[in-house]
Coordinates of N, CA and C in Angstrom, one line a residue:
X216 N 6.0 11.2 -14.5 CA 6.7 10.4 -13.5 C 5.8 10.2 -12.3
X217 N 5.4 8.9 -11.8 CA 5.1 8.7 -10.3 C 5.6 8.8 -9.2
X218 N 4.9 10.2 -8.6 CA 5.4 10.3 -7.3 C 5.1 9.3 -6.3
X219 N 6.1 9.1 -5.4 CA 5.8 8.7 -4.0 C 4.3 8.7 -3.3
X220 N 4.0 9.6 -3.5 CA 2.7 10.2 -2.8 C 1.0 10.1 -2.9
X221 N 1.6 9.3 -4.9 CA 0.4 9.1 -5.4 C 0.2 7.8 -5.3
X222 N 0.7 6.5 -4.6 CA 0.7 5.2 -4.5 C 0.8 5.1 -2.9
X223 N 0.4 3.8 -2.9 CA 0.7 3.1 -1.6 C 1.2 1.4 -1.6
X224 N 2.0 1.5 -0.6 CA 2.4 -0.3 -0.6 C 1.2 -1.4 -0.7
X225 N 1.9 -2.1 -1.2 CA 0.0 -3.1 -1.1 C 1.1 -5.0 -1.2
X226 N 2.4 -4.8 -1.3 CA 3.1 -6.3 -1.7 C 4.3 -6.8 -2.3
X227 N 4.8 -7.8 -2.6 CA 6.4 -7.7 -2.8 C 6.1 -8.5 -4.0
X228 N 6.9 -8.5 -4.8 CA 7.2 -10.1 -5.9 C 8.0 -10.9 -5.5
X229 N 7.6 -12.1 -5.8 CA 8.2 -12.7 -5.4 C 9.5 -13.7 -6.5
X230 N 9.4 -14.9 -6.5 CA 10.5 -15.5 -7.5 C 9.5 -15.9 -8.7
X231 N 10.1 -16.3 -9.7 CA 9.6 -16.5 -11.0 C 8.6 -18.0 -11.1
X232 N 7.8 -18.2 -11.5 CA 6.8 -19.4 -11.5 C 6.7 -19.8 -12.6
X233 N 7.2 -21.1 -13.2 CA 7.7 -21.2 -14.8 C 8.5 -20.7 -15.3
X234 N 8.4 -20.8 -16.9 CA 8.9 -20.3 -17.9 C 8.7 -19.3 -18.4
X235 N 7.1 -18.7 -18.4 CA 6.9 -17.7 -19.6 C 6.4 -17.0 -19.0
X236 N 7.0 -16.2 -17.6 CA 7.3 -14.9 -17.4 C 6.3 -15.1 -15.9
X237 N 5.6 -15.8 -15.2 CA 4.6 -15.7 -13.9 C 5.4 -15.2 -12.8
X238 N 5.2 -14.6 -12.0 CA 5.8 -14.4 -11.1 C 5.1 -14.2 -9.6
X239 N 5.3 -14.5 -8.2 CA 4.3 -15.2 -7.5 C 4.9 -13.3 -6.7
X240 N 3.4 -13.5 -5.8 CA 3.3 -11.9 -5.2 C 2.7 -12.2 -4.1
X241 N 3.7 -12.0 -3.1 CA 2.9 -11.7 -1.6 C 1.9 -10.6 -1.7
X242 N 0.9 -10.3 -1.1 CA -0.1 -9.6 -1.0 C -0.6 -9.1 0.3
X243 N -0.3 -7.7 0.3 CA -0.9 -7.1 2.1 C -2.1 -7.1 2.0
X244 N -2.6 -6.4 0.2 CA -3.9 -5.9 0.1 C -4.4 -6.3 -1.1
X245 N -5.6 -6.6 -0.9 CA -6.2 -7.1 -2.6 C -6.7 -5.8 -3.4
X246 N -6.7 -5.1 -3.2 CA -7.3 -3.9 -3.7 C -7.0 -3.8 -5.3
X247 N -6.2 -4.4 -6.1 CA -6.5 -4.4 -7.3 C -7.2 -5.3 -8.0
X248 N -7.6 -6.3 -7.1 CA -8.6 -7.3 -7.6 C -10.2 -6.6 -7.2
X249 N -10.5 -5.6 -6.2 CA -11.5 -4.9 -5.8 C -12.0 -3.9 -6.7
X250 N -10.9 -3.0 -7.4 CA -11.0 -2.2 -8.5 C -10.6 -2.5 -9.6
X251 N -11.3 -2.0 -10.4 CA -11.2 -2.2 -12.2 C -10.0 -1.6 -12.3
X252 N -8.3 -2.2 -12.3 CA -7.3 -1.5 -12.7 C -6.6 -2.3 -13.8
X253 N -6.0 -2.4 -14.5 CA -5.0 -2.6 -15.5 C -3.7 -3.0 -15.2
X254 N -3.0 -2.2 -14.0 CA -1.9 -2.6 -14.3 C -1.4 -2.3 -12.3
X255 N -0.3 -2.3 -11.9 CA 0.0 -2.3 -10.5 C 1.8 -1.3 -11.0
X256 N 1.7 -1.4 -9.8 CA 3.2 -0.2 -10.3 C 4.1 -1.0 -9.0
X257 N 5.4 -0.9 -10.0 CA 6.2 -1.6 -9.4 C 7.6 -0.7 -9.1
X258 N 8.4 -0.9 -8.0 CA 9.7 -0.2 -7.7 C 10.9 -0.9 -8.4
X259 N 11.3 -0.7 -9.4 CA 12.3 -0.8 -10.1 C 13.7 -0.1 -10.4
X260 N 14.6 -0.5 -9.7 CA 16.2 0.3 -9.4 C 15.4 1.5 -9.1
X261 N 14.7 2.1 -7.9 CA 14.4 3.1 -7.5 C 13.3 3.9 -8.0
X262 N 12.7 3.3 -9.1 CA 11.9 4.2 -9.7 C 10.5 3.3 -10.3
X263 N 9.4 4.2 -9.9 CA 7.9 3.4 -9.7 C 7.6 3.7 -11.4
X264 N 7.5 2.3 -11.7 CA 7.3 2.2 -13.3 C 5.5 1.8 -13.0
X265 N 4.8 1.7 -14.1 CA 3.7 0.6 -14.1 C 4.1 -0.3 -15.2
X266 N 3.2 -1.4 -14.7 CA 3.3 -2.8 -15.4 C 1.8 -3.0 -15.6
X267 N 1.6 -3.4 -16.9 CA 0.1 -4.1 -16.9 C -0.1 -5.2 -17.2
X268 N -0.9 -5.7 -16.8 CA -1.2 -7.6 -16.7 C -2.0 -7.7 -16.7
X269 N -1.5 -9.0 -17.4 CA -2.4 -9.7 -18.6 C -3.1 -10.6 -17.9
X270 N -2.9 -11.0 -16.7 CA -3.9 -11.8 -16.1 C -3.1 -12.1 -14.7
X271 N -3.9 -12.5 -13.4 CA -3.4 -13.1 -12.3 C -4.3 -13.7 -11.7
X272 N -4.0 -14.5 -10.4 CA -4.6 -15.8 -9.9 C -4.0 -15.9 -8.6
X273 N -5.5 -15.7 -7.5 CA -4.7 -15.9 -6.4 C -4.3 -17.6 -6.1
X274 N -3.4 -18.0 -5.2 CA -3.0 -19.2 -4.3 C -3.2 -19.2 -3.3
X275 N -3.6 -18.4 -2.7 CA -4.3 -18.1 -1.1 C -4.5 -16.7 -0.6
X276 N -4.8 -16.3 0.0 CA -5.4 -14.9 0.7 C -4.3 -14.2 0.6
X277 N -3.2 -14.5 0.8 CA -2.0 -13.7 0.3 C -0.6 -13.6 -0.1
X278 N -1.8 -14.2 -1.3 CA -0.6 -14.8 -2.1 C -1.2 -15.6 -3.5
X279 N -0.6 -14.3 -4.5 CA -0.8 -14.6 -5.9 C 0.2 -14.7 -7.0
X280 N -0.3 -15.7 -8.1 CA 0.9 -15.5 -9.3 C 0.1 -14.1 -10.3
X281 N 1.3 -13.7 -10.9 CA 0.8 -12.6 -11.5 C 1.6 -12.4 -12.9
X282 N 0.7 -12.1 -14.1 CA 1.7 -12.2 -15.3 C 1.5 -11.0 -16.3
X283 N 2.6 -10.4 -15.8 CA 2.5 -8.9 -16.6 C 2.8 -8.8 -18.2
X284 N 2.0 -8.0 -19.1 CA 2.6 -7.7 -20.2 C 4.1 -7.8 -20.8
X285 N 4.4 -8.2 -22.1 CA 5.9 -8.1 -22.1 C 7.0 -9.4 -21.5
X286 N 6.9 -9.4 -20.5 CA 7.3 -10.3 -19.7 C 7.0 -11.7 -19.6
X287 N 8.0 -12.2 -20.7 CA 7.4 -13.8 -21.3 C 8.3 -14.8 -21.0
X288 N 9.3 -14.6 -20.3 CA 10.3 -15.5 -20.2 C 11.4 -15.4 -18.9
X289 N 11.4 -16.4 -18.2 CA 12.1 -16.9 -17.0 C 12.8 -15.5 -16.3
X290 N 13.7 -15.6 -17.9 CA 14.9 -14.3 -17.6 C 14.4 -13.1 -17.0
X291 N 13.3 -12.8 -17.8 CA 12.8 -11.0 -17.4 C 11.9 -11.2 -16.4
X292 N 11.7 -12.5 -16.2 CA 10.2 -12.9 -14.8 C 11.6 -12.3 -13.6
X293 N 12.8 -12.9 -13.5 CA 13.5 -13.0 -12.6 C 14.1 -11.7 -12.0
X294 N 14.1 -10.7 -13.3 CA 14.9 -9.3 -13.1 C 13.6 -8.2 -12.1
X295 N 12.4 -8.8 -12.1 CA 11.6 -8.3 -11.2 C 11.7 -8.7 -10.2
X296 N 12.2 -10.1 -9.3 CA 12.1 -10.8 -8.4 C 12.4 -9.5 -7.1
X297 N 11.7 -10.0 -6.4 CA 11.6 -8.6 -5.2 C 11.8 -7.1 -4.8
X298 N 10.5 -6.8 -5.8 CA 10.3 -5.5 -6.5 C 9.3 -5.3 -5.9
X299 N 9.0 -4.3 -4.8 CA 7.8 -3.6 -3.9 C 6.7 -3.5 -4.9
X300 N 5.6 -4.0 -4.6 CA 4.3 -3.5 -5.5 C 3.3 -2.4 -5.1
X301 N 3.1 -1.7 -6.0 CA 2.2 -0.4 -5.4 C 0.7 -0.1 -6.1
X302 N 0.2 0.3 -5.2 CA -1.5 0.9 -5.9 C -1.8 2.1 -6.1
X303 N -2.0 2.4 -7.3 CA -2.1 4.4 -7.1 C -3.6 4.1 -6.2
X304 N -3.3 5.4 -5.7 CA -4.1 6.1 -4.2 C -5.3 6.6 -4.9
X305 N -5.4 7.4 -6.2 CA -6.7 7.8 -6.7 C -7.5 6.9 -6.9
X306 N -7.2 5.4 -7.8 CA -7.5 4.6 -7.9 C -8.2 3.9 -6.7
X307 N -7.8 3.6 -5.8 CA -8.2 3.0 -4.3 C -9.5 4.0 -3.6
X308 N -9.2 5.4 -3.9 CA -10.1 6.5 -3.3 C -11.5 6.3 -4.0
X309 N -11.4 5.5 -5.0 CA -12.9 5.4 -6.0 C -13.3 4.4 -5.6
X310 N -12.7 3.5 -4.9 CA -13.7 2.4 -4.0 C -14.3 2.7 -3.1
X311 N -15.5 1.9 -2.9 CA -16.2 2.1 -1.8 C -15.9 1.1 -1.1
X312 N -15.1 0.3 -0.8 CA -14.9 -0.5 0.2 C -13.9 -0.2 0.8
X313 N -13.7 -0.8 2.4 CA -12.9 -0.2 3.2 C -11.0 -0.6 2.9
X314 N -10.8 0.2 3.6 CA -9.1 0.2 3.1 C -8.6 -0.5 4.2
X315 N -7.3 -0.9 3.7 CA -6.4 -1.5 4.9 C -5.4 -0.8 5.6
X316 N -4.9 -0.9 6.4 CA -4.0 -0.4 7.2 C -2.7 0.1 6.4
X317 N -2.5 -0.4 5.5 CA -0.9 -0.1 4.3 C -1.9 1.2 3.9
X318 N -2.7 1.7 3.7 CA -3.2 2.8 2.7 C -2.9 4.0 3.4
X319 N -3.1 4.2 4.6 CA -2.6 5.4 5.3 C -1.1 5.4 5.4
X320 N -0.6 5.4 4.7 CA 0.7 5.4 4.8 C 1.1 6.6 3.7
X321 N 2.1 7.6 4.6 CA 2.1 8.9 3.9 C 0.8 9.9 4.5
X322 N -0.3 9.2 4.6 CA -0.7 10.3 5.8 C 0.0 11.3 6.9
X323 N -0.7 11.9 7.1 CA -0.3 12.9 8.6 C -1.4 12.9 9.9
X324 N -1.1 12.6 10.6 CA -1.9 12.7 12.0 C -1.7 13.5 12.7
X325 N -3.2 14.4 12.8 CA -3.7 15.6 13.4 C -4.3 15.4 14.3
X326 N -3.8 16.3 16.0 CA -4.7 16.2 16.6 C -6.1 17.3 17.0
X327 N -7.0 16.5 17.4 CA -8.0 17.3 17.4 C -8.4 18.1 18.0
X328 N -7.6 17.8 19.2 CA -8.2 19.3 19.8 C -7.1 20.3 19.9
X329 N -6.4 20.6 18.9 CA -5.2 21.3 19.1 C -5.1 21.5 17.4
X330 N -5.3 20.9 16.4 CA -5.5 20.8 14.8 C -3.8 20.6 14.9
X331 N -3.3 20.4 14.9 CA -1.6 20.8 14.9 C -1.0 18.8 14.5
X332 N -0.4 19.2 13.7 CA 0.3 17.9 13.1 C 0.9 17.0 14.0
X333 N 0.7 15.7 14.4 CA 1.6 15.7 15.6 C 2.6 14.5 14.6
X334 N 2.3 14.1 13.1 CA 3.5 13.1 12.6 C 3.0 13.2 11.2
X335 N 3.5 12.0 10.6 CA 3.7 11.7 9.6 C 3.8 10.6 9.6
X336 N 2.7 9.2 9.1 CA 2.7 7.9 9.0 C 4.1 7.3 8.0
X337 N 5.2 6.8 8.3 CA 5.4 6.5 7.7 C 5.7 4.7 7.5
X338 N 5.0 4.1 8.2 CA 4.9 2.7 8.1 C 3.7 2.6 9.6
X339 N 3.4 1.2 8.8 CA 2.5 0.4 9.5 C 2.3 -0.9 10.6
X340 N 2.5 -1.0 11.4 CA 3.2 -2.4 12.2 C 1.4 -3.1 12.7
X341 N 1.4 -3.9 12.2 CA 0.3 -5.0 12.1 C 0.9 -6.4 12.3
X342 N 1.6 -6.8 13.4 CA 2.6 -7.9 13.3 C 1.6 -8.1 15.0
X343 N 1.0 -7.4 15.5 CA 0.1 -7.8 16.5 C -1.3 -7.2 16.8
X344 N -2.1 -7.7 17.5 CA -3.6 -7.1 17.3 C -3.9 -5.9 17.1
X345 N -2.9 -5.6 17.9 CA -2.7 -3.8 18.5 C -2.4 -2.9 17.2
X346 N -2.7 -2.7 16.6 CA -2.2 -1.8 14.8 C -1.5 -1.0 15.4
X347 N -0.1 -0.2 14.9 CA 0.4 0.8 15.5 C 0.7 1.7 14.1
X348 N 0.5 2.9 14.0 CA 1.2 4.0 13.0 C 2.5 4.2 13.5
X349 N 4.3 3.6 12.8 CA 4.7 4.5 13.1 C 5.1 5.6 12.3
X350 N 5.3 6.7 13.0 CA 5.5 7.9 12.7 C 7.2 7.6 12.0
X351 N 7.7 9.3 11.2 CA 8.5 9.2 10.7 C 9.7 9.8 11.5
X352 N 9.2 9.8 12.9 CA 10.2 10.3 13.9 C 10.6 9.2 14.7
X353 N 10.0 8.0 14.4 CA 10.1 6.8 15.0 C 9.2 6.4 16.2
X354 N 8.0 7.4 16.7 CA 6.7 7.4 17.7 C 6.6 6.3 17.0
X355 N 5.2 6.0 18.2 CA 4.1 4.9 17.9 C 2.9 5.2 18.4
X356 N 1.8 5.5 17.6 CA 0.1 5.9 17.6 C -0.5 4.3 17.4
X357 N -1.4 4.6 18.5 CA -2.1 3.2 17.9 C -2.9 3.8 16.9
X358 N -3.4 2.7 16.3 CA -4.0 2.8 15.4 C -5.5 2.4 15.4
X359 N -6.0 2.9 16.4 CA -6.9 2.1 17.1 C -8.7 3.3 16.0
X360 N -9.7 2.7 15.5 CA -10.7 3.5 14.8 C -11.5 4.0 16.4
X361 N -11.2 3.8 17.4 CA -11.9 4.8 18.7 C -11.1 6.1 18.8
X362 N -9.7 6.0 18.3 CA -9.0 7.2 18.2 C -9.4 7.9 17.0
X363 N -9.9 7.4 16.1 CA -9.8 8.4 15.2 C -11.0 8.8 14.6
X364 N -11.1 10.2 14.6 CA -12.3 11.3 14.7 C -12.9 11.3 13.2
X365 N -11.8 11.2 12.1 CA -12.0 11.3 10.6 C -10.9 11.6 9.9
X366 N -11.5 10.9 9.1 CA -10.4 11.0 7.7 C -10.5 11.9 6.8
X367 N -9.6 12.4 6.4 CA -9.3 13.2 5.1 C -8.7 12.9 4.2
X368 N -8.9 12.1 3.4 CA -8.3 11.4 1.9 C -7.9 12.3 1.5
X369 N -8.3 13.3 0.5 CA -7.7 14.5 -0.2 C -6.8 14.9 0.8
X370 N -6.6 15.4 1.6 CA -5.4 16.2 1.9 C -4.4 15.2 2.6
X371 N -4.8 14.1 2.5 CA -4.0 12.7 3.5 C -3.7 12.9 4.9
X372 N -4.7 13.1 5.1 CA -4.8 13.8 6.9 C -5.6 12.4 7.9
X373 N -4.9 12.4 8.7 CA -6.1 11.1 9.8 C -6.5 12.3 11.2
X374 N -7.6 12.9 11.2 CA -7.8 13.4 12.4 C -8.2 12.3 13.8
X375 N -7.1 12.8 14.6 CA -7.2 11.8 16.0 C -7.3 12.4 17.4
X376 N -8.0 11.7 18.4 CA -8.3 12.1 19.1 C -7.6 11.2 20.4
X377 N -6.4 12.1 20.7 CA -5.4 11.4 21.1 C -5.1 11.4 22.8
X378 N -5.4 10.3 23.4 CA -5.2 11.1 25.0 C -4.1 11.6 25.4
X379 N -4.2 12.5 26.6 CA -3.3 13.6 26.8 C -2.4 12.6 27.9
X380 N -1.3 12.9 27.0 CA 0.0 12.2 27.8 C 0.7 11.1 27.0
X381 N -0.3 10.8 25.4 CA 0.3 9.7 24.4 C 1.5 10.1 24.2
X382 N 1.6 11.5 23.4 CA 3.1 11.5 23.0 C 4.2 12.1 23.5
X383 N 3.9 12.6 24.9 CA 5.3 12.0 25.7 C 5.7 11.2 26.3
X384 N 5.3 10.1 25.8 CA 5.8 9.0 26.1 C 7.3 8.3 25.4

């Protein structure tokens, strides 16, 4: 079974494109066109299945049709229609290129001079220049790379270097 933990958000499905089974995908992150993967994992009545595809094609920077295995016709294109798409996180960690802002998510943010957890990423707000983590207490950390000291992939840790007075605010 796939946990939560081992993926990250990367896009949504969208409505069905034709007949024999396309279906069009908003896209936060390209990252499965960056790595050699097979298939994308999708949230289905609650539970992260994978799907493998047979082929996809972007329509612009964000935003692709995508046509998974199995899935040959209107009907079953439809029963996916706005199904969260996911990237396993191991998969992504074998790239060498840089990650997007959806990949820290499920992180924890540590501060540095104190090592002590001060959250838990649990969404991303990129809706203005300003990147913000929020936290799963409902804070807001920028998300700024001057704040942050290093990363820890393996243990999903963002060590930060946070000025004194950020979180009581």
């Amino acid at each position: 079974m796939i946990k939560e933990e081992e993926v990250y958000h990367i896009g949504r499905l969208g409505r069905a494109h034709g007949v024999k089974g396309e279906l069009t995908m908003q896209v936060d992150d390209d990252v499965f066109d960056r790595v050699d993967a097979d298939f994308l994992i999708l949230r289905v009545d609650g539970i992260l299945v994978p799907f493998y595809m047979e082929e996809y094609r972007f329509r612009t920077d964000s935003s692709a049709l995508v046509k998974f295995e199995d899935i040959d016709t209107l009907e079953r294109a439809r029963e996916l229609t706005n199904c969260d798409v996911f990237f396993p996180r191991q998969l992504a960690d074998e790239a060498e290129e840089e990650y997007t802002w959806s990949f820290f998510v499920g992180f924890d943010i540590v501060e540095e001079t104190t090592g002590q957890v001060v959250g838990h990423i649990a969404d991303v707000d990129e809706s203005t220049a300003n990147v913000l983590f929020l936290l799963d207490d409902d804070r807001l950390i920028p998300a700024s790379e001057e704040l942050i000291v290093s990363i820890d992939q393996k243990h999903h840790r963002i060590i930060m270097h946070l000025p004194e007075g950020l979180l009581s605010l």
